Amino acid sequence: MGEFFDFFLNGLGLGAIFAFIALGYTMVYGIIKLINFAHGEFFMVGAYVGYFTLRDLDIERVDLPQPFPIMLDFLVAILFAALAAGILAVLTERLAYRPVRKAGRIAALLTAVGVSLLLQNVARQVWTANVRPFPDPKIFRTLDEVDGPAGTNLYADRDFETSDGDVVVETQLVVSQGETVDPAKRTQLEADGVEEVYERVTLSPKAVQNYVLLALLLFAPILWLLVKKTRMGKAMRAASEDADAARLMGININLVVAATFFIGAFVAGIGGVAYIATYGKVDPMIGFLPGLKAFVAAVIGGIGSIPGAILGGLILGVTESVLPWMLQKMGWDAAFAWKDAIAFAFLIVVLVVKPTGILGKPMREKV
Amino acid sequence: MPNLLRRWSTVVSILVLALGVCSCGGDDGDGGGTTLRVGVILPMTGAQATYGEESWNGMQLALEDLEKAGLPTVKVQVKGDDGKMVEKDVPISLNLILRDEKSTKQEAGTQAKALIEGESAHVLLGSVASSHTKMIFQDARESEVPCISPASTNDTLTIDGGPYTSRICFKDGFQGAVLARFALSQGWKKAAVVVDKGQDYSVGLGNNFEKVFKQAGGTVTFHYYVTEDSDFANVIQQVANDEPAVIFCSGYYTQVGPMIKQAKEKWAGKPIIGGDGLDSPDFFDLVGDVSNDIYLSSHFAADAPEPEVQAFAKRYKDKFGKSPGAMAALGYDVLFVLMDAVKRCDDPFNHAKLAKAIRETKGVKGITGTITLDNEERTPVKDAVIVKVEAGLKFHKKIKAGA
């Protein structure tokens, strides 16, 4: 039973990230009936912006007691990532989707596929296709603050000048865990030109996943309230039911659609940072498979429904984790190598049994 | 009439363009025919980009050294002072044509074809990942162009590739045995092997490890993932449930690095071993600060005690700002093996003759050991090193080829 619970929790963590992306899919679909295939790319761009914020802005050096600098570091990264993804989504909507909105759903769908490929390839050109390691936050200390046995490994960055005059940063392990920094060691470090050492805070994925679940619990009701209780939400629902009638009632449809794209991508940007922190790397293709899975999650939950997207994400994550585990217990050794196939097979089963998804409402055709 | 004119002018301009393209593709106009066109296929971008970067840097350094020492000469007919044709020794010039295989199998095959047909390369060098080299070897076999892989270790590569293909690194039959014996020597009797189903290298290395480890009385369990995975929670959980004494991650650094990081809690304190696929300057950054002792088998360690290794490591670091990994050393060696063959060959521009000379390579002293290709599989028998991971890769011990 304990083992089942482990796999169940792993699935929940994965599902939370699917749910974050699925929210955007479902909101956009709910209003303009567009399956926004570029959504996974908004997620990817968010992840990159978060990556650069964490790597380059040195927010972790803020003079506050630990762990506030690290929390601040992540919060700023998440905010920048979410804003960047949101702004990109609004621009995409304005430049690519709005011109074809009247041309029918197939045209819009194909445009979305095109935008997705375009963004992937632009990212590949701008940021290269290389896999980048997630920059772990650091806790900096001067040598004065280090004495006695070190609680963790301590590293130092030093500049190294090549024969061509390029300066390269080199990381070295200067004090290993448990080693005592006595005056002799200190003199040696100073002689090596080390002024400042740091500790690498490698977050356990479990901790990150717990934060992601927490954020989901926080965000889902906010989004739900936004749609159900605010004026903008009312306008969204009106536009969703009948865009032309809503326009006649004085609702600015363009504004409503842009706001929807922004909110959906904003949430995906948060998911992007959560994703790279959990899985430890970023590359231009990270939006593809999670984007596809999130789409599946949105469909399983009932596309157009916000609680459905979250439910679908969590169910998909758990299925991907628990189902192969059960199959493996039954004697299929390589079940985990088939988990994507299993996830998509599950989608087909759900659609056969309930074509509108778990929480989806049956579509009423206007005659 | 104007319409007709326009149509014709279009046809003419297309013809002109086509002709222009054709003439570019032809002779490169160096006259003497003393340029050896070496097609180099490496993963310069994508998931294995550090392999490509290191190998290419190594080749640059080798080229510098070879040119300093004087490149081998070939006999060329030139017009003498009296107008008669005389034979003269002219040093060949090396033209390294680098193509990026973008860390994908398909692109490796495409680039091999482009180099053989488009650039009429005399010889190919590449690539690193075994399943990518397999694609290049297929083309080399069909077109009968000699090809040397600097770093692909999969056992069946050169057997399937045929007489035109060879490599300058040891194969996984040896590497698997090295790792198995290392694990046993540390007293680890129960191993969990984590294999990437999508990579020939990973599957082959895992099986080779199992063979030797089981023979010596160890027990092995296998767990699988695929190259595209980024969430390893499940495979980590399965390994943890097995409670192994050692975890063998047979795969490439872009997957194994994040896997070990994600296993920070569940694999806490467990020793981890891996193959040369983890030998990358990015590996440590991907892993982060974890409590495991991580060892890997490789071809080379920058801080090994041999003076030639130290000298190479120092020069490499001065030039590129980083300590060289195994791929850098192999990239360096592969060019020396090629030049050694060119020296012994009476016509290095002939594919069959150059391939024969490469096959007859004997005792070329390289940074990664002595290279002899004069055997059935055109694969050298070399020493391996065990490297420890701590903010970079640190030399741990050497394992002799015979042992």
Short mmCIF file of N, CA, C and O in Angstrom, two decimals, chain A residues 240-279:
data_model
loop_
_atom_site.label_atom_id
_atom_site.label_comp_id
_atom_site.label_asym_id
_atom_site.label_seq_id
_atom_site.Cartn_x
_atom_site.Cartn_y
_atom_site.Cartn_z
N SER A 240 -18.52 33.78 -24.38
CA SER A 240 -18.47 32.35 -24.63
C SER A 240 -19.80 31.82 -25.14
O SER A 240 -19.86 31.00 -26.05
N GLU A 241 -20.89 32.32 -24.55
CA GLU A 241 -22.20 31.81 -24.94
C GLU A 241 -22.61 32.28 -26.32
O GLU A 241 -23.03 31.50 -27.16
N ASP A 242 -22.46 33.55 -26.56
CA ASP A 242 -22.83 34.09 -27.87
C ASP A 242 -22.09 35.40 -28.10
O ASP A 242 -22.47 36.45 -27.58
N ALA A 243 -21.02 35.33 -28.88
CA ALA A 243 -20.14 36.48 -29.04
C ALA A 243 -20.88 37.67 -29.67
O ALA A 243 -20.72 38.81 -29.25
N ASP A 244 -21.73 37.39 -30.67
CA ASP A 244 -22.40 38.50 -31.37
C ASP A 244 -23.38 39.21 -30.45
O ASP A 244 -23.43 40.43 -30.40
N ALA A 245 -24.14 38.41 -29.71
CA ALA A 245 -25.10 39.01 -28.78
C ALA A 245 -24.36 39.82 -27.72
O ALA A 245 -24.78 40.91 -27.34
N ALA A 246 -23.24 39.28 -27.26
CA ALA A 246 -22.46 39.98 -26.23
C ALA A 246 -21.97 41.32 -26.77
O ALA A 246 -22.01 42.34 -26.07
N ARG A 247 -21.55 41.33 -28.04
CA ARG A 247 -21.07 42.59 -28.62
C ARG A 247 -22.21 43.61 -28.67
O ARG A 247 -22.04 44.79 -28.38
N LEU A 248 -23.41 43.13 -29.02
CA LEU A 248 -24.57 44.02 -29.09
C LEU A 248 -24.90 44.61 -27.72
O LEU A 248 -25.45 45.69 -27.61
N MET A 249 -24.55 43.87 -26.68
CA MET A 249 -24.79 44.36 -25.32
C MET A 249 -23.69 45.31 -24.86
O MET A 249 -23.62 45.68 -23.69
N GLY A 250 -22.74 45.63 -25.76
CA GLY A 250 -21.71 46.59 -25.42
C GLY A 250 -20.46 45.99 -24.80
O GLY A 250 -19.65 46.68 -24.17
N ILE A 251 -20.26 44.69 -24.96
CA ILE A 251 -19.04 44.07 -24.42
C ILE A 251 -17.95 44.15 -25.48
O ILE A 251 -18.18 43.84 -26.66
N ASN A 252 -16.77 44.59 -25.07
CA ASN A 252 -15.64 44.68 -25.99
C ASN A 252 -15.00 43.29 -26.14
O ASN A 252 -14.21 42.86 -25.32
N ILE A 253 -15.41 42.60 -27.20
CA ILE A 253 -14.99 41.20 -27.38
C ILE A 253 -13.47 41.10 -27.46
O ILE A 253 -12.86 40.21 -26.87
N ASN A 254 -12.84 42.00 -28.23
CA ASN A 254 -11.39 41.93 -28.39
C ASN A 254 -10.68 42.00 -27.05
O ASN A 254 -9.72 41.28 -26.81
N LEU A 255 -11.17 42.88 -26.19
CA LEU A 255 -10.55 43.04 -24.88
C LEU A 255 -10.73 41.77 -24.06
O LEU A 255 -9.79 41.28 -23.40
N VAL A 256 -11.91 41.20 -24.13
CA VAL A 256 -12.21 39.99 -23.35
C VAL A 256 -11.29 38.85 -23.81
O VAL A 256 -10.70 38.13 -22.99
N VAL A 257 -11.15 38.70 -25.14
CA VAL A 257 -10.32 37.62 -25.66
C VAL A 257 -8.86 37.82 -25.26
O VAL A 257 -8.18 36.90 -24.80
N ALA A 258 -8.39 39.08 -25.40
CA ALA A 258 -7.00 39.36 -25.03
C ALA A 258 -6.76 39.05 -23.56
O ALA A 258 -5.74 38.44 -23.18
N ALA A 259 -7.73 39.44 -22.70
CA ALA A 259 -7.58 39.19 -21.27
C ALA A 259 -7.53 37.69 -21.00
O ALA A 259 -6.74 37.22 -20.16
N THR A 260 -8.35 36.93 -21.71
CA THR A 260 -8.36 35.48 -21.51
C THR A 260 -7.00 34.88 -21.86
O THR A 260 -6.46 34.04 -21.12
N PHE A 261 -6.48 35.30 -23.02
CA PHE A 261 -5.16 34.80 -23.42
C PHE A 261 -4.11 35.14 -22.37
O PHE A 261 -3.27 34.32 -22.02
N PHE A 262 -4.19 36.39 -21.88
CA PHE A 262 -3.18 36.83 -20.91
C PHE A 262 -3.23 35.98 -19.65
O PHE A 262 -2.21 35.48 -19.18
N ILE A 263 -4.44 35.77 -19.13
CA ILE A 263 -4.56 35.02 -17.88
C ILE A 263 -4.10 33.58 -18.07
O ILE A 263 -3.33 33.03 -17.27
N GLY A 264 -4.52 32.97 -19.17
CA GLY A 264 -4.14 31.58 -19.44
C GLY A 264 -2.64 31.42 -19.53
O GLY A 264 -2.05 30.51 -18.93
N ALA A 265 -1.98 32.33 -20.27
CA ALA A 265 -0.54 32.22 -20.45
C ALA A 265 0.20 32.60 -19.17
O ALA A 265 1.26 32.05 -18.87
N PHE A 266 -0.38 33.53 -18.39
CA PHE A 266 0.21 33.93 -17.11
C PHE A 266 0.37 32.70 -16.22
O PHE A 266 1.44 32.44 -15.67
N VAL A 267 -0.69 31.91 -16.16
CA VAL A 267 -0.66 30.71 -15.33
C VAL A 267 0.34 29.69 -15.91
O VAL A 267 1.08 29.03 -15.18
N ALA A 268 0.37 29.58 -17.25
CA ALA A 268 1.32 28.65 -17.88
C ALA A 268 2.76 29.06 -17.58
O ALA A 268 3.62 28.20 -17.39
N GLY A 269 3.02 30.38 -17.54
CA GLY A 269 4.37 30.85 -17.22
C GLY A 269 4.80 30.40 -15.83
O GLY A 269 5.95 29.99 -15.63
N ILE A 270 3.86 30.44 -14.88
CA ILE A 270 4.16 29.94 -13.53
C ILE A 270 4.50 28.46 -13.61
O ILE A 270 5.49 27.99 -13.03
N GLY A 271 3.70 27.73 -14.39
CA GLY A 271 3.96 26.31 -14.58
C GLY A 271 5.34 26.07 -15.18
O GLY A 271 6.01 25.11 -14.83
N GLY A 272 5.76 26.98 -16.06
CA GLY A 272 7.06 26.83 -16.71
C GLY A 272 8.20 26.85 -15.71
O GLY A 272 9.09 26.00 -15.74
N VAL A 273 8.16 27.81 -14.78
CA VAL A 273 9.22 27.89 -13.77
C VAL A 273 9.16 26.66 -12.86
O VAL A 273 10.18 26.05 -12.52
N ALA A 274 7.92 26.27 -12.49
CA ALA A 274 7.77 25.10 -11.64
C ALA A 274 8.36 23.87 -12.34
O ALA A 274 9.04 23.05 -11.73
N TYR A 275 8.14 23.80 -13.64
CA TYR A 275 8.61 22.64 -14.42
C TYR A 275 10.13 22.55 -14.41
O TYR A 275 10.70 21.50 -14.12
N ILE A 276 10.81 23.66 -14.72
CA ILE A 276 12.27 23.57 -14.80
C ILE A 276 12.88 23.38 -13.41
O ILE A 276 13.91 22.75 -13.27
N ALA A 277 12.22 23.91 -12.38
CA ALA A 277 12.75 23.70 -11.03
C ALA A 277 12.59 22.24 -10.63
O ALA A 277 13.46 21.67 -9.98
N THR A 278 11.49 21.62 -11.05
CA THR A 278 11.27 20.22 -10.69
C THR A 278 12.18 19.30 -11.48
O THR A 278 12.76 18.37 -10.95
N TYR A 279 12.28 19.55 -12.79
CA TYR A 279 12.96 18.58 -13.66
C TYR A 279 14.38 18.97 -13.99
O TYR A 279 15.08 18.22 -14.68
#
